[in-house]
mmCIF file with all atom_site columns, C-alpha atoms in Angstrom:
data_model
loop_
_atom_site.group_PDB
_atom_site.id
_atom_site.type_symbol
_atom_site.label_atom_id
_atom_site.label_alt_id
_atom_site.label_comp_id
_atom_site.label_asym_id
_atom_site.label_entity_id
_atom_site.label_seq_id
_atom_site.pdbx_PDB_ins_code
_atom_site.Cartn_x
_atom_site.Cartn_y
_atom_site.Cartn_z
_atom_site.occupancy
_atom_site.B_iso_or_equiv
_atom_site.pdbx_formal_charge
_atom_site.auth_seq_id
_atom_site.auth_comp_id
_atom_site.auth_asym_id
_atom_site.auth_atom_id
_atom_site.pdbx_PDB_model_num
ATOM 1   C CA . UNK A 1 1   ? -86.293 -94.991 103.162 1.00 45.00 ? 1   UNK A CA 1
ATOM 2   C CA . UNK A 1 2   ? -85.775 -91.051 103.398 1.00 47.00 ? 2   UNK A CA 1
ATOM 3   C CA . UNK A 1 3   ? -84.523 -91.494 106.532 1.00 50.00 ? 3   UNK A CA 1
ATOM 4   C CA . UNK A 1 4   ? -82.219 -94.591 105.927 1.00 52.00 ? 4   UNK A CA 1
ATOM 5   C CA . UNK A 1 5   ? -80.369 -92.790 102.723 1.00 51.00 ? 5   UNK A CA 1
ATOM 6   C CA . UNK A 1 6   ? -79.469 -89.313 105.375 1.00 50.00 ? 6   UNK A CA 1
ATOM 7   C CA . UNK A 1 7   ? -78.306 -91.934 107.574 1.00 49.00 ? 7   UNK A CA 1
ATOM 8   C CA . UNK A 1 8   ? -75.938 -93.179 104.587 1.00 49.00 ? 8   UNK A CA 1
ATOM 9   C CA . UNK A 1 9   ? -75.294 -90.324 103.551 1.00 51.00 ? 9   UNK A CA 1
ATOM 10  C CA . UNK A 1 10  ? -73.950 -88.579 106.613 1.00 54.00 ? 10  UNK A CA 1
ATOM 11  C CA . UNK A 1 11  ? -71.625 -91.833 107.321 1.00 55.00 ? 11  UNK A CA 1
ATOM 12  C CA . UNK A 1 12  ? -69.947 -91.755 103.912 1.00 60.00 ? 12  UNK A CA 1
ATOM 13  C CA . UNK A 1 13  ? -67.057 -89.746 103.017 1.00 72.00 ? 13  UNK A CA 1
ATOM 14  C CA . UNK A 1 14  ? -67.569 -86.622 100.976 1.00 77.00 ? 14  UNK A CA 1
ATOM 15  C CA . UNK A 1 15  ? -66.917 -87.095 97.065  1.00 85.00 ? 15  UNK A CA 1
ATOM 16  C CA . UNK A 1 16  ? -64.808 -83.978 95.710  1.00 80.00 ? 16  UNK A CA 1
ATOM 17  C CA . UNK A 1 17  ? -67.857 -82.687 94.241  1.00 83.00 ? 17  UNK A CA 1
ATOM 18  C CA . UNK A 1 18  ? -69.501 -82.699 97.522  1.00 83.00 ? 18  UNK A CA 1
ATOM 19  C CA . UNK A 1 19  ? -66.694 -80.998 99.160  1.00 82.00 ? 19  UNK A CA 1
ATOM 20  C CA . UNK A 1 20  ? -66.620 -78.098 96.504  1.00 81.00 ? 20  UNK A CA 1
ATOM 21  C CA . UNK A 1 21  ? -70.532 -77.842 96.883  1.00 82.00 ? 21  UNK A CA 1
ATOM 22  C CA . UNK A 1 22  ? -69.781 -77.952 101.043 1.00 82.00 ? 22  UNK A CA 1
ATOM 23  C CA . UNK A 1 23  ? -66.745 -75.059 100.414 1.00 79.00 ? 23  UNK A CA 1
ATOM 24  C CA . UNK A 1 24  ? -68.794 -72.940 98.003  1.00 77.00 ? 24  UNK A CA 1
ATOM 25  C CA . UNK A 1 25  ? -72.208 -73.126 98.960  1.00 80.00 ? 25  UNK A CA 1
ATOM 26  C CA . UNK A 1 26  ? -71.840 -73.154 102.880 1.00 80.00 ? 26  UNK A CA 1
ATOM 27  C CA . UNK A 1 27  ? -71.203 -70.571 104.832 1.00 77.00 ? 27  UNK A CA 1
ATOM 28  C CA . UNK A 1 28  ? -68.832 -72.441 107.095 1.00 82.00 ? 28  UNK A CA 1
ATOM 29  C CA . UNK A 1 29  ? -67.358 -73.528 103.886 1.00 83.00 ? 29  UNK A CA 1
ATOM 30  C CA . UNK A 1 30  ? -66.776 -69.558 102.133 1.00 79.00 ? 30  UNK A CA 1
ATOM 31  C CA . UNK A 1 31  ? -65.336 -68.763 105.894 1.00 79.00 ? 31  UNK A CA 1
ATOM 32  C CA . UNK A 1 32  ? -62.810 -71.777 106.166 1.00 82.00 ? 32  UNK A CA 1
ATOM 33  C CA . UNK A 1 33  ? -61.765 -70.627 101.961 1.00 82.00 ? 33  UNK A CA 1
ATOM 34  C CA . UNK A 1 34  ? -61.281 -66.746 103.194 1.00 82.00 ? 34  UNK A CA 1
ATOM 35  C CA . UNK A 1 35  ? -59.135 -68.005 106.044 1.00 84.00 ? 35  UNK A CA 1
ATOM 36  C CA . UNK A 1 36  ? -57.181 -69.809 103.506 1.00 86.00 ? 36  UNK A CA 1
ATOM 37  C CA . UNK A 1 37  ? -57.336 -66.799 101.474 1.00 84.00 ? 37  UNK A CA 1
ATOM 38  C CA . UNK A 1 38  ? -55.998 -64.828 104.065 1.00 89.00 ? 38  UNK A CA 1
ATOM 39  C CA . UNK A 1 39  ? -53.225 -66.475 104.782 1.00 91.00 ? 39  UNK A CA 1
ATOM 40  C CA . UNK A 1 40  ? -52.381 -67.061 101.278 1.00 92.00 ? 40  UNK A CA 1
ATOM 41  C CA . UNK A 1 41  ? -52.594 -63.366 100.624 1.00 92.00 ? 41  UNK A CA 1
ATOM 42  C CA . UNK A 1 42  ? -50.566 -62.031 103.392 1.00 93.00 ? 42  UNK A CA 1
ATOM 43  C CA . UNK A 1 43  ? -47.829 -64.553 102.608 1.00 94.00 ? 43  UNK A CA 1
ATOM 44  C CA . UNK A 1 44  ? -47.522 -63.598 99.239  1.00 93.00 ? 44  UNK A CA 1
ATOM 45  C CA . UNK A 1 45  ? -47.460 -60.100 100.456 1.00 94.00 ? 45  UNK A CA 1
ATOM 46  C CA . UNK A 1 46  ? -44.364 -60.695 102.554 1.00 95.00 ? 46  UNK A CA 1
ATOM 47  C CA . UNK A 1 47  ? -42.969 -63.053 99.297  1.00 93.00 ? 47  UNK A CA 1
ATOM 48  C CA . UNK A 1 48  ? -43.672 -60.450 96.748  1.00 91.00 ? 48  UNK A CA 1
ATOM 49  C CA . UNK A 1 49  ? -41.965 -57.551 99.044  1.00 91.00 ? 49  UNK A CA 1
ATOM 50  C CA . UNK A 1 50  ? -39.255 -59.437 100.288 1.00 92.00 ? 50  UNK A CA 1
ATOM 51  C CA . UNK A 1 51  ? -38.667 -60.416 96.362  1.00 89.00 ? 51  UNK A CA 1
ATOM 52  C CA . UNK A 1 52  ? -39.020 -56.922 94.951  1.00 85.00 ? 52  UNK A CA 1
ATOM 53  C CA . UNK A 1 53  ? -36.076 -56.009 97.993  1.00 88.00 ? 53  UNK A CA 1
ATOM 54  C CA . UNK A 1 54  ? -33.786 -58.201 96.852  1.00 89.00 ? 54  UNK A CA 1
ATOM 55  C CA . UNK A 1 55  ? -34.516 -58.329 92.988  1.00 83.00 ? 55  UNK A CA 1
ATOM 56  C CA . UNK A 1 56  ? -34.418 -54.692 93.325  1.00 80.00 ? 56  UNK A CA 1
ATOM 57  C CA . UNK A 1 57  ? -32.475 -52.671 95.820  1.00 82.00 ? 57  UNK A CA 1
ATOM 58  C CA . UNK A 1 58  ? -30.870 -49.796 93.600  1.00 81.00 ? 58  UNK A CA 1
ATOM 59  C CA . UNK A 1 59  ? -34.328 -49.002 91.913  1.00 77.00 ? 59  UNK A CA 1
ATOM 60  C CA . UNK A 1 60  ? -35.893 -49.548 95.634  1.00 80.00 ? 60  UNK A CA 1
ATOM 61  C CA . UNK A 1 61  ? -33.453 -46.912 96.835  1.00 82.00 ? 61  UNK A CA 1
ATOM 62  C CA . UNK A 1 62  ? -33.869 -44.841 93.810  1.00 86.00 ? 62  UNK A CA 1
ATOM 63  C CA . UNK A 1 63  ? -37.455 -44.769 93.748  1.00 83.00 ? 63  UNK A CA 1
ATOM 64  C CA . UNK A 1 64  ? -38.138 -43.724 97.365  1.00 86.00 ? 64  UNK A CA 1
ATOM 65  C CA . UNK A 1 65  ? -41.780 -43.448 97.423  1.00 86.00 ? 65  UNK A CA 1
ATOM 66  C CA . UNK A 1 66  ? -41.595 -47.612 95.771  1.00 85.00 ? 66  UNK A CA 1
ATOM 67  C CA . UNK A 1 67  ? -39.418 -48.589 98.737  1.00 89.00 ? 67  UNK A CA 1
ATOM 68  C CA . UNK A 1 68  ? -41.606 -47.366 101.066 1.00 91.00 ? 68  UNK A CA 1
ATOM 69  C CA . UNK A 1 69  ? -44.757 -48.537 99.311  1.00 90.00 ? 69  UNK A CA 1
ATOM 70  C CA . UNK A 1 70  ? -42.461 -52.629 99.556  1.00 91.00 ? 70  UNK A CA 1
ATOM 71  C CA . UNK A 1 71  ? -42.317 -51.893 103.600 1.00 93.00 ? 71  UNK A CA 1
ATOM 72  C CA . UNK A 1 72  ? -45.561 -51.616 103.692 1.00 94.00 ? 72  UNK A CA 1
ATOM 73  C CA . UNK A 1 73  ? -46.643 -54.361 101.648 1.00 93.00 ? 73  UNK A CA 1
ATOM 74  C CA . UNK A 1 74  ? -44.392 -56.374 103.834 1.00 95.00 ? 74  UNK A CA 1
ATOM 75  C CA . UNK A 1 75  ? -46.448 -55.017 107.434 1.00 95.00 ? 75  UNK A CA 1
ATOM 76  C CA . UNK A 1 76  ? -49.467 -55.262 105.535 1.00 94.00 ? 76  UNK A CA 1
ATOM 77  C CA . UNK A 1 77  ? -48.642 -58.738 105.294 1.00 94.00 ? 77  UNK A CA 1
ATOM 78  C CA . UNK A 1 78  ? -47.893 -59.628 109.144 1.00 93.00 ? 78  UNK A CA 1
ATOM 79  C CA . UNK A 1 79  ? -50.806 -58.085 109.770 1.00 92.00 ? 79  UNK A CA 1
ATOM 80  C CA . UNK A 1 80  ? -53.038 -60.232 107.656 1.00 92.00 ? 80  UNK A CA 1
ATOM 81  C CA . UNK A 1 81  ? -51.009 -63.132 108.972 1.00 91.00 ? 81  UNK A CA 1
ATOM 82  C CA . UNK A 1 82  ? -51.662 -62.009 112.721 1.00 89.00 ? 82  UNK A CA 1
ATOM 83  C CA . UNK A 1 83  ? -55.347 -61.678 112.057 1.00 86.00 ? 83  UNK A CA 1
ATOM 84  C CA . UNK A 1 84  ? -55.049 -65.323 110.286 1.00 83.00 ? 84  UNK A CA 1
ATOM 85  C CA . UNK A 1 85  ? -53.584 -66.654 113.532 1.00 82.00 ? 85  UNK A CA 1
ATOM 86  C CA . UNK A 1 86  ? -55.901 -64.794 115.664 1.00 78.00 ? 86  UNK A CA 1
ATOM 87  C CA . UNK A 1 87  ? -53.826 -62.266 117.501 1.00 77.00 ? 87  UNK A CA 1
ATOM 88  C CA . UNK A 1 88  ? -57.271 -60.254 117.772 1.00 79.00 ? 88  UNK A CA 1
ATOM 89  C CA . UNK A 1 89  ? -56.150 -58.219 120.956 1.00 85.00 ? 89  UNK A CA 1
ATOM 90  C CA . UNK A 1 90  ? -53.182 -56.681 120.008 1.00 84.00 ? 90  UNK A CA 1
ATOM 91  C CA . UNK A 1 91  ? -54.235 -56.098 117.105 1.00 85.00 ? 91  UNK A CA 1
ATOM 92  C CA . UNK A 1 92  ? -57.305 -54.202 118.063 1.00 87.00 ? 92  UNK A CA 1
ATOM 93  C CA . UNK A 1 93  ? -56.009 -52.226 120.706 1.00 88.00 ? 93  UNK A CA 1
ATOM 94  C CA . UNK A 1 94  ? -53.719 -50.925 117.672 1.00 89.00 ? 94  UNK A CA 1
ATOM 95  C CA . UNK A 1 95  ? -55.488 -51.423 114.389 1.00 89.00 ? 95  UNK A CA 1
ATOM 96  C CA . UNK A 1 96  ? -59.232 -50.783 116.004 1.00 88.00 ? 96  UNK A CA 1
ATOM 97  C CA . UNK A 1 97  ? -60.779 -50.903 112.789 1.00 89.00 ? 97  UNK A CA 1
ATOM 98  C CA . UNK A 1 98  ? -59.818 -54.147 111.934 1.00 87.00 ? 98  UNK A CA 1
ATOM 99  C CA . UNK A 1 99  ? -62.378 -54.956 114.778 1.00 85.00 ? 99  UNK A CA 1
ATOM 100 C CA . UNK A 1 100 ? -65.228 -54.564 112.287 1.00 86.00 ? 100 UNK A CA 1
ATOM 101 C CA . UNK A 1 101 ? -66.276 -56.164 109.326 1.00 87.00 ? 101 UNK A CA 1
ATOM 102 C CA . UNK A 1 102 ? -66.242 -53.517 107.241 1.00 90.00 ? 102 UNK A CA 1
ATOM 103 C CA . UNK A 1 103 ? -62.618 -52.222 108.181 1.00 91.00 ? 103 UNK A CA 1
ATOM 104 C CA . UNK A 1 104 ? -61.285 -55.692 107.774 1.00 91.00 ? 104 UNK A CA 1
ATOM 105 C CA . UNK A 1 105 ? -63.042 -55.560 103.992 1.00 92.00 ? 105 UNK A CA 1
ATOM 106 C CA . UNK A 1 106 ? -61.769 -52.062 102.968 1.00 95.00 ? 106 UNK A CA 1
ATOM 107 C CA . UNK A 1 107 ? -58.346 -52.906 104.545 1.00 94.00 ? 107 UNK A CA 1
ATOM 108 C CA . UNK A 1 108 ? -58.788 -55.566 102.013 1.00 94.00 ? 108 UNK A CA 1
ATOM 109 C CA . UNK A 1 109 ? -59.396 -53.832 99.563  1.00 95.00 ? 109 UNK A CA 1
ATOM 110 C CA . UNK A 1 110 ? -56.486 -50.956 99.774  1.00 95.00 ? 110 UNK A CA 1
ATOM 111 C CA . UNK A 1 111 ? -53.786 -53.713 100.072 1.00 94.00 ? 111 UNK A CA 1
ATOM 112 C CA . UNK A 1 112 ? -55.451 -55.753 97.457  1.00 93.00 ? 112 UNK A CA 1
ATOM 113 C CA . UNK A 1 113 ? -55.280 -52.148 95.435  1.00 93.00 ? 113 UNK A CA 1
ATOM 114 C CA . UNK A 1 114 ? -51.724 -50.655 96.719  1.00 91.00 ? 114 UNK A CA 1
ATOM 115 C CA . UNK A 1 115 ? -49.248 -54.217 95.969  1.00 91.00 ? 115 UNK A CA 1
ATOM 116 C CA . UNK A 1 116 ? -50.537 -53.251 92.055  1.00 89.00 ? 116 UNK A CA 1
ATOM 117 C CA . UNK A 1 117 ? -47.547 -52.998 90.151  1.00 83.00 ? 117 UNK A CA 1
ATOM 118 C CA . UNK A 1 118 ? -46.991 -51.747 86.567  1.00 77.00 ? 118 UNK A CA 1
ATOM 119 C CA . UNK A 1 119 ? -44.004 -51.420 84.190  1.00 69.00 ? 119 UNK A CA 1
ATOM 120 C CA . UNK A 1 120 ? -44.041 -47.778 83.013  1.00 64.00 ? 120 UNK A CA 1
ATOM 121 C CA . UNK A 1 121 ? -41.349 -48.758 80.197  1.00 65.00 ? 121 UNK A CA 1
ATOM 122 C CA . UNK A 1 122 ? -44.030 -51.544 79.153  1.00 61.00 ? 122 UNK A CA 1
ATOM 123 C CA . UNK A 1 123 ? -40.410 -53.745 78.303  1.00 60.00 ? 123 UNK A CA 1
ATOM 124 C CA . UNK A 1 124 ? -39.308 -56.840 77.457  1.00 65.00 ? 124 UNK A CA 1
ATOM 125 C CA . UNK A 1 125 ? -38.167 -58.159 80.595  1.00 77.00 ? 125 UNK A CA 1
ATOM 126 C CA . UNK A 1 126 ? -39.728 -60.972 81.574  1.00 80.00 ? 126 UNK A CA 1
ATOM 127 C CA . UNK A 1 127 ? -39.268 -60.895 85.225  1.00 80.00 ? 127 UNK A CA 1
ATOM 128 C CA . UNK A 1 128 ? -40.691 -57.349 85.397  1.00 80.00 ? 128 UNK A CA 1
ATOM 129 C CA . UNK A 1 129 ? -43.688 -58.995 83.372  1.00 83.00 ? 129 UNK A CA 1
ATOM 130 C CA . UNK A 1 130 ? -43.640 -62.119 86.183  1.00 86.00 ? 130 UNK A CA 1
ATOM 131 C CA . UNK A 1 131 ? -43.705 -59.286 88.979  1.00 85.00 ? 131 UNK A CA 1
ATOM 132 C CA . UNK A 1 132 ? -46.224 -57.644 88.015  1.00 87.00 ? 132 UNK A CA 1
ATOM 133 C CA . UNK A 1 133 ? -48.608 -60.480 86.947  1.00 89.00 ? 133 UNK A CA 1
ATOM 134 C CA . UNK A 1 134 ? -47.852 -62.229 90.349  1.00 90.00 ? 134 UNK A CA 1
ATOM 135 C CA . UNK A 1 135 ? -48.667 -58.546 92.358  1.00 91.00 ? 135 UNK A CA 1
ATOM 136 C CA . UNK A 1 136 ? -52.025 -58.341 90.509  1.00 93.00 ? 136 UNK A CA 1
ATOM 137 C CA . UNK A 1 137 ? -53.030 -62.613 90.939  1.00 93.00 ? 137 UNK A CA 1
ATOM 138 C CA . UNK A 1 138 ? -52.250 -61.269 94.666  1.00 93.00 ? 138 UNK A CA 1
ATOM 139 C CA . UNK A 1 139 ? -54.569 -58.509 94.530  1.00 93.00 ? 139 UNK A CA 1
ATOM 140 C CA . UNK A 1 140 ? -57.250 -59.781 93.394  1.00 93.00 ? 140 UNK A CA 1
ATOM 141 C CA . UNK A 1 141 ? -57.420 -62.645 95.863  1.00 91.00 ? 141 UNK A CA 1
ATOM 142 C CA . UNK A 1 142 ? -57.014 -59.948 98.583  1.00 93.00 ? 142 UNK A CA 1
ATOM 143 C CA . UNK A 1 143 ? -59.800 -58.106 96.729  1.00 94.00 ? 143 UNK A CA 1
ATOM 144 C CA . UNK A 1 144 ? -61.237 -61.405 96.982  1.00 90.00 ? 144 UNK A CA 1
ATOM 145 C CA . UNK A 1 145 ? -60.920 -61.575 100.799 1.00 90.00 ? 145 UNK A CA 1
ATOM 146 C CA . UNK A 1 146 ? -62.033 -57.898 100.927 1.00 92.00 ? 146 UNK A CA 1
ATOM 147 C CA . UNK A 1 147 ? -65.443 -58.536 99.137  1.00 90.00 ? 147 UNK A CA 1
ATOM 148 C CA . UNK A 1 148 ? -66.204 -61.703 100.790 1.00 86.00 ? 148 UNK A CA 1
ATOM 149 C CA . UNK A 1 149 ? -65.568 -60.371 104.097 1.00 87.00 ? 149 UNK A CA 1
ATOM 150 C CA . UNK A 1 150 ? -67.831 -57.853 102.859 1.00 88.00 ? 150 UNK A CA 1
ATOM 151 C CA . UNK A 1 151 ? -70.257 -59.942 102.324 1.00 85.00 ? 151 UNK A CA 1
ATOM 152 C CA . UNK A 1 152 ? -70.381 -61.713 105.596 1.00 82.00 ? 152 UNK A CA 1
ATOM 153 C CA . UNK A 1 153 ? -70.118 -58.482 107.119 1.00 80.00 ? 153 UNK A CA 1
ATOM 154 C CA . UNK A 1 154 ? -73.261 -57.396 105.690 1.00 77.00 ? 154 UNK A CA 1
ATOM 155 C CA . UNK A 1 155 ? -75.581 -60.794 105.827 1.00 72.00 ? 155 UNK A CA 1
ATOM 156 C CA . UNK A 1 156 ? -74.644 -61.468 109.586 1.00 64.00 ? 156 UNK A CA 1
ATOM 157 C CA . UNK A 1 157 ? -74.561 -57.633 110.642 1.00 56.00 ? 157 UNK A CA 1
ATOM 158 C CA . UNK A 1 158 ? -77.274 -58.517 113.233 1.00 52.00 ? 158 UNK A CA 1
ATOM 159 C CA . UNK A 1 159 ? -75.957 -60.930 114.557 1.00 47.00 ? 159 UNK A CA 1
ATOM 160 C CA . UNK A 1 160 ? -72.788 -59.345 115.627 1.00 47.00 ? 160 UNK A CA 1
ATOM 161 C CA . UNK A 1 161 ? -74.592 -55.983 116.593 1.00 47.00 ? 161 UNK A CA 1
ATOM 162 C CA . UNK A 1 162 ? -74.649 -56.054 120.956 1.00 50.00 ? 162 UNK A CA 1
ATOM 163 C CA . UNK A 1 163 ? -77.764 -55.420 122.620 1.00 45.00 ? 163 UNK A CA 1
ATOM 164 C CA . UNK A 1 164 ? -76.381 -52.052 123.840 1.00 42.00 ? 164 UNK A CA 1
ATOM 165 C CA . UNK A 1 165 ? -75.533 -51.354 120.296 1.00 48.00 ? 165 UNK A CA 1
ATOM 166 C CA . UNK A 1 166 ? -79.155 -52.137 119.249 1.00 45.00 ? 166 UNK A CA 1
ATOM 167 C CA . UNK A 1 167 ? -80.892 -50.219 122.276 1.00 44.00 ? 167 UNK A CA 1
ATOM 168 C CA . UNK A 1 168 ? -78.590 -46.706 121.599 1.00 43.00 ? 168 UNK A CA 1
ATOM 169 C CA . UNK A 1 169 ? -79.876 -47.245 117.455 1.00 47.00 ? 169 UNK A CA 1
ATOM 170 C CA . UNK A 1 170 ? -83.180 -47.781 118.692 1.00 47.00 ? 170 UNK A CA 1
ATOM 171 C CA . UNK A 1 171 ? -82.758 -44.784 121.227 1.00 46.00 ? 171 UNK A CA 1
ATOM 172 C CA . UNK A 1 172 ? -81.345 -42.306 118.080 1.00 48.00 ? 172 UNK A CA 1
ATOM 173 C CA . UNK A 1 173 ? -83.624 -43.342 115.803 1.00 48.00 ? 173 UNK A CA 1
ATOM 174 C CA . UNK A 1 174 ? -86.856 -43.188 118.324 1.00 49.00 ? 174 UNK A CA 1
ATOM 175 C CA . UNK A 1 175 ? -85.948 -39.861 118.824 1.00 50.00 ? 175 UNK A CA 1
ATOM 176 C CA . UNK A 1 176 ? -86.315 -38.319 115.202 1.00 53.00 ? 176 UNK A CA 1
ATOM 177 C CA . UNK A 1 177 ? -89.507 -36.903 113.415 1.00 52.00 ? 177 UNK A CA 1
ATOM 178 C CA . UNK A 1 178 ? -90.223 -38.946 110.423 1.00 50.00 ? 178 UNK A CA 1
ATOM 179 C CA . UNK A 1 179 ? -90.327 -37.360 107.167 1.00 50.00 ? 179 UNK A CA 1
#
């Protein structure tokens, strides 16, 4: 009978419920939500940048130091999007550290941390207010995509590790008194 109901099981479609258990409690299912994370995120970084540019351009060009900070919300951006699409080699030969785990995470994190904005006249104006609500939503998902690549990094850290890797730990280790 056990084996009958898998059967059924397997050949009926997946209720919502069962697709949210699948997507959160998977870990096929957290990879395929921080690839749509990812992509999410560095849209909305190229949205939010290309928004504050054209919302903005006499504070922009007043504010130096926030124009710049906008151009590179707008790279950071691409580059999530070329890491979404798996352009992996160019990357890497010029962003090496987005080759690991934990560079990817703590790249994460810093964008997540540097598209903050805040009004310093704490007015009225509600599309200041709209800005900077939308620029910290998109944080936090890339601090989101940050942590859970953290995550992932850090459960399957063996599994990515080479055998060379492993042999010239095991060789630097082997090699030091214990306390």
């Amino acid at each position: 009978f056990s084996r009958q109901g898998a059967e059924r099981r397997t050949l009926l479609p997946m209720t919502l419920c069962d697709q949210i258990k699948w997507a959160c409690c998977t870990i096929k299912g957290l990879k395929s939500i921080k690839k749509v994370f990812t992509g999410v995120v560095g849209t909305c970084f190229i949205t939010l940048g290309v928004l504050l540019l054209v919302l903005n351009p006499v504070g922009l060009l007043v504010n130096f130091v926030a124009f710049i900070r906008v151009m590179w919300n707008i790279f950071f951006g691409v580059l999530m999007l070329l890491l979404q699409f798996g352009k992996t080699e160019w990357l890497l030969i010029r962003f090496g550290f987005l080759g690991h785990w934990a560079g990817r995470a703590f790249f994460f994190f810093f964008c997540g941390t540097n598209i903050l904005l805040v009004d310093p006249d704490g007015g009225n104006d509600s599309l200041v207010r709209l800005l900077c609500f939308l620029s910290w939503a998109i944080g936090g998902m890339a601090m989101f995509v940050g942590l859970v690549e953290l995550i992932f990094g850090c459960s399957c850290q063996g599994e990515s590790v080479k055998p060379r890797q492993r042999q010239a730990a095991t060789i630097k280790t082997a090699g030091q008194a214990e306390p």
